[in-house]
mmCIF file of C-alpha atoms in Angstrom:
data_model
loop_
_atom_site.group_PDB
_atom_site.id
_atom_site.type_symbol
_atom_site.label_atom_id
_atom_site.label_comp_id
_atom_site.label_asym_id
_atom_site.label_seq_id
_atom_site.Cartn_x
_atom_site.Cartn_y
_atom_site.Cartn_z
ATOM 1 C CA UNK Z 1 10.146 16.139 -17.354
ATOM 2 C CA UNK Z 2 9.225 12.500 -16.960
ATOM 3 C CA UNK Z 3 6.768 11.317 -14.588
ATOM 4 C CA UNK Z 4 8.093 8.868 -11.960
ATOM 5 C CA UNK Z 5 7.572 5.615 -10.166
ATOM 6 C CA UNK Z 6 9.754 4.400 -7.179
ATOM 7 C CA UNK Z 7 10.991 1.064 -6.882
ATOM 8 C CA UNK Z 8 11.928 0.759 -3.553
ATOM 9 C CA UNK Z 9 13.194 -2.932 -2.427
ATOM 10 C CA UNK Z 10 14.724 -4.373 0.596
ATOM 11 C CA UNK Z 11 17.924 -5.564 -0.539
ATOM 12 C CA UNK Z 12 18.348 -9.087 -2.076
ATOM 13 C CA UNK Z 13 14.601 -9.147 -2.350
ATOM 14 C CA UNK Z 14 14.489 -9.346 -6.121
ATOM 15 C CA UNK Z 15 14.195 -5.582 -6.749
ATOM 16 C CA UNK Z 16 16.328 -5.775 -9.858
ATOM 17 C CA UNK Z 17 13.849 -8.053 -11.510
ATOM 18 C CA UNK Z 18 11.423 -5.607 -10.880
ATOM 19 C CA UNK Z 19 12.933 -2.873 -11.267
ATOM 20 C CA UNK Z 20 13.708 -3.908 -15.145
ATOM 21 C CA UNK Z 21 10.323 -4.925 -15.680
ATOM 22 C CA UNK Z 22 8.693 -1.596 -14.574
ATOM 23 C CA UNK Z 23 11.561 0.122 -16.840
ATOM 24 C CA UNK Z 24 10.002 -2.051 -20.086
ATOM 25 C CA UNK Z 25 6.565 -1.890 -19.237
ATOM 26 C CA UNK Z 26 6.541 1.992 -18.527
ATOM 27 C CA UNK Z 27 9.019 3.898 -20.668
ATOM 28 C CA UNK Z 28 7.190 7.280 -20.382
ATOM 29 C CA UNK Z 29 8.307 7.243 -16.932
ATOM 30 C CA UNK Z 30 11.382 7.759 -14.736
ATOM 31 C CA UNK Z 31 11.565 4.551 -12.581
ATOM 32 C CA UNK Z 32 13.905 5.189 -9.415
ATOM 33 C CA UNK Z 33 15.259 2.020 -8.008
ATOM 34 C CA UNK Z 34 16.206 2.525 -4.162
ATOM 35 C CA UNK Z 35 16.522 1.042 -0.848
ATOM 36 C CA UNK Z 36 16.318 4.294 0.796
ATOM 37 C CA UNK Z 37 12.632 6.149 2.143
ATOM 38 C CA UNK Z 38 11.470 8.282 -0.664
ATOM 39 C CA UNK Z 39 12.472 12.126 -0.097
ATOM 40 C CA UNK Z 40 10.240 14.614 1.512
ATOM 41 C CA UNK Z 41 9.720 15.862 -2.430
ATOM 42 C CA UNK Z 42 8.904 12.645 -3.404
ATOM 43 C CA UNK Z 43 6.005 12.046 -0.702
ATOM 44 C CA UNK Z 44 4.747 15.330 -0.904
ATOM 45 C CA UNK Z 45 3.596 14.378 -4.602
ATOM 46 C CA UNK Z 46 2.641 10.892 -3.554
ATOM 47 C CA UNK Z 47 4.742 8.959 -6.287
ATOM 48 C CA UNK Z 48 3.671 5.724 -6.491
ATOM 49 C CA UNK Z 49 6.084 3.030 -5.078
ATOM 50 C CA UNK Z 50 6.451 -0.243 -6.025
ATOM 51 C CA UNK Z 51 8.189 -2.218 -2.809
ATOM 52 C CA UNK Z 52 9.780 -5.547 -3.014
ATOM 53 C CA UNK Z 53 10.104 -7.539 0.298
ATOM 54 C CA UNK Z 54 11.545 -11.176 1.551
ATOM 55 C CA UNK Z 55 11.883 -13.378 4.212
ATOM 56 C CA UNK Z 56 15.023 -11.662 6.643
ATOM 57 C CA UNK Z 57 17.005 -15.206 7.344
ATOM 58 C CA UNK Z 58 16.899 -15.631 3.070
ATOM 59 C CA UNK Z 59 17.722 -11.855 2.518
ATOM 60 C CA UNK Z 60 21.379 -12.526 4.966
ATOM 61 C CA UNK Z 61 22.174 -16.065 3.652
ATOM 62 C CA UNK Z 62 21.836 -14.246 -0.301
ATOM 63 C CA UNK Z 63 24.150 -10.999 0.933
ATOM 64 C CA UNK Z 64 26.230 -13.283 2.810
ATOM 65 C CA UNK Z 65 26.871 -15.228 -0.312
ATOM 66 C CA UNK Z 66 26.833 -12.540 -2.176
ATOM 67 C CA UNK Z 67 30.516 -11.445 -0.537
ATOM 68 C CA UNK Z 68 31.947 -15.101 -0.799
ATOM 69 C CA UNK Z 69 31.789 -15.625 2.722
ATOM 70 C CA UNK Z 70 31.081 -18.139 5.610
ATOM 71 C CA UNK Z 71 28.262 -18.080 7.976
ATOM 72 C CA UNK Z 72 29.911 -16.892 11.480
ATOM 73 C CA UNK Z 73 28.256 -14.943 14.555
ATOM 74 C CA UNK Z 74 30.443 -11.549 13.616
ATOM 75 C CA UNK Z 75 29.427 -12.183 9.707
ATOM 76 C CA UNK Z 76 25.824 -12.435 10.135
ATOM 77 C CA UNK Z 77 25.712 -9.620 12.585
ATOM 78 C CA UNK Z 78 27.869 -7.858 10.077
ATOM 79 C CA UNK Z 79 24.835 -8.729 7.389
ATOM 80 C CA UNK Z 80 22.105 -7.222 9.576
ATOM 81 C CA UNK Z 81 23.364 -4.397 9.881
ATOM 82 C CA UNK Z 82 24.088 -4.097 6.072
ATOM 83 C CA UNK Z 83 20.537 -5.411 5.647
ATOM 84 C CA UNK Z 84 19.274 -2.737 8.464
ATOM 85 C CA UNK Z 85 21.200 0.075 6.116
ATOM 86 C CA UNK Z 86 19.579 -0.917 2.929
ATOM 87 C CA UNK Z 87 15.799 -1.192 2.397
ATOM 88 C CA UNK Z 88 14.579 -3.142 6.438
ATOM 89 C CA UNK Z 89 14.086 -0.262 8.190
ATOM 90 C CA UNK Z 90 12.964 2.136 5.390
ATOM 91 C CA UNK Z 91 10.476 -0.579 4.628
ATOM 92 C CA UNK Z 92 8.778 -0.756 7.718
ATOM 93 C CA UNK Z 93 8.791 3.073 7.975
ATOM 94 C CA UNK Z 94 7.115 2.796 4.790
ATOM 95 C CA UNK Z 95 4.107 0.258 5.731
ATOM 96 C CA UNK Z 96 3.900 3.140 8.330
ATOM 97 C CA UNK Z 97 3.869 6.085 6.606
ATOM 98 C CA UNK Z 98 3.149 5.619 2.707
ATOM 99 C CA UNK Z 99 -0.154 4.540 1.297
ATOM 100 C CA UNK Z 100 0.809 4.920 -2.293
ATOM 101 C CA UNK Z 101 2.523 1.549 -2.772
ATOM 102 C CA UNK Z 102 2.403 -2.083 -3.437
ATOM 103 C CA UNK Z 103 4.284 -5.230 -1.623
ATOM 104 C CA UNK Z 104 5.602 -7.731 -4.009
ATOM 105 C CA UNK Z 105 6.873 -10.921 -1.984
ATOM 106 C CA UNK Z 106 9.145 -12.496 -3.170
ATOM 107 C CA UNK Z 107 8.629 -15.970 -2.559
ATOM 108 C CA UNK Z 108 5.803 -15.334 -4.595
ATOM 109 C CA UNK Z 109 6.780 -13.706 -7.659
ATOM 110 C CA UNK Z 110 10.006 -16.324 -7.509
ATOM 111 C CA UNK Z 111 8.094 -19.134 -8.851
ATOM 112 C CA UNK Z 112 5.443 -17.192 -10.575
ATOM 113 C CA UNK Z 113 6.089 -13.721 -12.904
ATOM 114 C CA UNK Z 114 2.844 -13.557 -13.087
ATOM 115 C CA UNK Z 115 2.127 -12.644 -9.606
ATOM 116 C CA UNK Z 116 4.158 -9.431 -10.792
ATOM 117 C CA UNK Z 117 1.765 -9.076 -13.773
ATOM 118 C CA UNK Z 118 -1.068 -9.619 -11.722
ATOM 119 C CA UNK Z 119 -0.092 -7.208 -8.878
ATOM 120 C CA UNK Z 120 1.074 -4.621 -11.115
ATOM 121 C CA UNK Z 121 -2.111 -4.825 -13.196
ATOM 122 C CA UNK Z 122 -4.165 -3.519 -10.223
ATOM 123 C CA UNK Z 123 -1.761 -1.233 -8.745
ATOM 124 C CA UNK Z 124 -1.838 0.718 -12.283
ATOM 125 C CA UNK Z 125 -5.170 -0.168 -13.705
ATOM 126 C CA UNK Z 126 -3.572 -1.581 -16.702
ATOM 127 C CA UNK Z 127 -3.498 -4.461 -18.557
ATOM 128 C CA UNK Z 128 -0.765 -6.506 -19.315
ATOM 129 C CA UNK Z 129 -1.164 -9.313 -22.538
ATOM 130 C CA UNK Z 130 -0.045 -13.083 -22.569
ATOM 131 C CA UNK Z 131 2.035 -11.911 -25.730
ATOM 132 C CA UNK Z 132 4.152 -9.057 -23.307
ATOM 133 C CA UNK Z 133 4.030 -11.733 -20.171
ATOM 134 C CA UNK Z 134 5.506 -14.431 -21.913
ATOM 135 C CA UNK Z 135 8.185 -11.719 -23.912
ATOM 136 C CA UNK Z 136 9.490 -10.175 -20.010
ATOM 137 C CA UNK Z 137 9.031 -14.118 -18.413
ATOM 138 C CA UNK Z 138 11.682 -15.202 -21.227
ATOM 139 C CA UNK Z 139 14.194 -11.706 -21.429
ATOM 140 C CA UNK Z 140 14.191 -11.708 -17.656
ATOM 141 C CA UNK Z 141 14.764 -15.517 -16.828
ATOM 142 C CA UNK Z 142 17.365 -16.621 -14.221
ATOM 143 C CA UNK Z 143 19.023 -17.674 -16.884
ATOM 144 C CA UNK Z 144 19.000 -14.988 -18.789
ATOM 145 C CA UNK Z 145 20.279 -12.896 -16.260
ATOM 146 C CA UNK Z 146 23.059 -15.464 -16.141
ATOM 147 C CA UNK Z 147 23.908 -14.909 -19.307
ATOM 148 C CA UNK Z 148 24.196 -10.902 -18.439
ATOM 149 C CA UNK Z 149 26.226 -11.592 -15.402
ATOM 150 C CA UNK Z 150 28.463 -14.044 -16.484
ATOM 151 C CA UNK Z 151 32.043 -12.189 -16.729
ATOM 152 C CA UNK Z 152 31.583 -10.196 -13.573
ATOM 153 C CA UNK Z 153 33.851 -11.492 -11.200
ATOM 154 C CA UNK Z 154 32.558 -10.044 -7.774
ATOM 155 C CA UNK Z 155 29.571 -8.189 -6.529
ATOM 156 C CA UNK Z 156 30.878 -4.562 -6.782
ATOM 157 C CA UNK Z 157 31.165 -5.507 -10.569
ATOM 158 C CA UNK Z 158 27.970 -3.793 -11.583
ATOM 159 C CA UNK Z 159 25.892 -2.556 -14.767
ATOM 160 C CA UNK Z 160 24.243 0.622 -14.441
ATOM 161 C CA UNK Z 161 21.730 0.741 -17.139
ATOM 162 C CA UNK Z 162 19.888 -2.685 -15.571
ATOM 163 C CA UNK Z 163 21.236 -2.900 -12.050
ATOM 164 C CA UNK Z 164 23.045 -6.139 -12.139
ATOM 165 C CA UNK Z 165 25.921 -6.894 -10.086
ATOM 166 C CA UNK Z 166 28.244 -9.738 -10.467
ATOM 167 C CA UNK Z 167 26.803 -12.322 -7.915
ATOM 168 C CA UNK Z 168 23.733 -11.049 -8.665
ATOM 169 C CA UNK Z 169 22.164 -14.872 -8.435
ATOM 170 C CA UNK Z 170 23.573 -17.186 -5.762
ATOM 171 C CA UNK Z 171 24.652 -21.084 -6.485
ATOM 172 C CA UNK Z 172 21.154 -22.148 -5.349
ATOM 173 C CA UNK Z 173 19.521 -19.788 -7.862
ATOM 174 C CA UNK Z 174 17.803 -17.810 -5.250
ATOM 175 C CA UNK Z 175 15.529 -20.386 -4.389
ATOM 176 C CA UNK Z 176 12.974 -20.258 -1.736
ATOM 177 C CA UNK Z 177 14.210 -21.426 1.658
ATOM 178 C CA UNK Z 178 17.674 -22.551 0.872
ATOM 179 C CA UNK Z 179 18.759 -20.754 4.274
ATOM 180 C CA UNK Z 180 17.672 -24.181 5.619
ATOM 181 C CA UNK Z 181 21.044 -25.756 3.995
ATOM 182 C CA UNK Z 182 23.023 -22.687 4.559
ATOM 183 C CA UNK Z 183 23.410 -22.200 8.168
ATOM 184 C CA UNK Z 184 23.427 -24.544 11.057
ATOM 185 C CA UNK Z 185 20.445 -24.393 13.944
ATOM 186 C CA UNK Z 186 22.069 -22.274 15.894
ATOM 187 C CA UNK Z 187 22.808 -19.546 13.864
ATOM 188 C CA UNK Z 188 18.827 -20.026 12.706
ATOM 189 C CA UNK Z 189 17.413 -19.454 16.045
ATOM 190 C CA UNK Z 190 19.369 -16.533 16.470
ATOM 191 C CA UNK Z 191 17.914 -14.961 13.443
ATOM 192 C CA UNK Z 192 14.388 -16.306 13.840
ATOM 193 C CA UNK Z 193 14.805 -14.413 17.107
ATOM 194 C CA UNK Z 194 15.938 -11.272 15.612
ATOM 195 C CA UNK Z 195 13.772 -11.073 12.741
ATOM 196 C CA UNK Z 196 10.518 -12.459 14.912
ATOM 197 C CA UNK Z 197 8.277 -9.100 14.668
ATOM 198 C CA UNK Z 198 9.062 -8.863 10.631
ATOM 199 C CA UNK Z 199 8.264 -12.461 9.960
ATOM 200 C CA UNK Z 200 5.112 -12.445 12.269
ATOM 201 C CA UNK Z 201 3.733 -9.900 10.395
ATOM 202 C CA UNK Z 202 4.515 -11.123 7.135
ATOM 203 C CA UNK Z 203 3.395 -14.936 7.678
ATOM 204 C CA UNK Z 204 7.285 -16.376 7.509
ATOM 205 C CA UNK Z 205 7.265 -19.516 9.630
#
């Protein structure tokens, strides 16, 4: 039986990347991608998890988008609540609960792979070459994963051996912030109001 690692990621946090780079760099193990806390089996033998996390107001606008719809008051609510259901909570029962595990943020790893590299180094006590960095920086580029997702018509379209949906990236490429652009002040305060113990915590402004 294979050993395993848990990826557990709040959703739209960039877990897939992850998730697919753990699956290249450790094929002796069984790497269980999630969003859900890790069983009472799972704790009980301490299985190291590797957590993926995001700003809240990004994580909405990418789900939102991810169902081709419009920013509204009963959409957004309806995206909390999806975003509550898979990976928020868990997560923060985690940071409680779990000391085997790492936090990969994602507005760090999105303009730096490296960060991943880096992280995961430490986490593992490995070591990870310039050769292998510059192999998974190139097979798992945005555009890349383009390429991958490119006849998938909708987000329930999905591939099971590396996780992508159709969707997967949004028309802004997942870039850092683009919230900003995507819904008016309004609907902004309302989540910075919602979300204000997470992104205290974390250092979101």
């Amino acid at each position: 039986m294979k050993k395993e690692i848990i990826q557990f990621g709040i959703m739209r946090s960039g877990s897939t990347l992850v998730y697919n780079i753990l699956v290249d760099l450790f094929p002796e193990y069984s790497i269980i991608k999630t969003h859900k806390y890790p069983g009472k089996l799972k704790t009980i033998f301490k299985l190291p998890v590797v957590c993926t996390y995001r700003d809240p107001l990004a994580i909405i606008c990418s789900s939102i988008k991810s169902y081709k719809q419009k920013p509204s008051f009963e959409v957004i609510n309806q995206h909390i609540k999806r975003l509550d259901n898979n990976g928020f909570n868990d997560f923060i029962k985690l940071e409680n609960s779990y000391k085997n595990k790492i936090n990969l943020q994602y507005e760090k790893f999105f303009y730096d792979m490296d960060y991943i590299f880096d992280e995961l180094q430490k986490f593992f006590q490995i070591k990870i070459k310039q050769d292998k960095r510059i192999e998974l920086k190139n097979k798992f580029s945005i555009a890349k994963v383009k390429e991958k997702i490119r006849d998938m018509k909708s987000f329930e379209e999905y591939d099971s051996k590396t996780k992508y949906h159709g969707l997967h990236i949004s028309d802004t490429d997942g870039a850092v912030d683009s919230y900003l652009q995507f819904f008016d002040e309004k609907d902004l305060n309302y989540l910075r109001i919602n979300f204000k113990e997470f992104r205290n915590k974390f250092l979101y402004k």
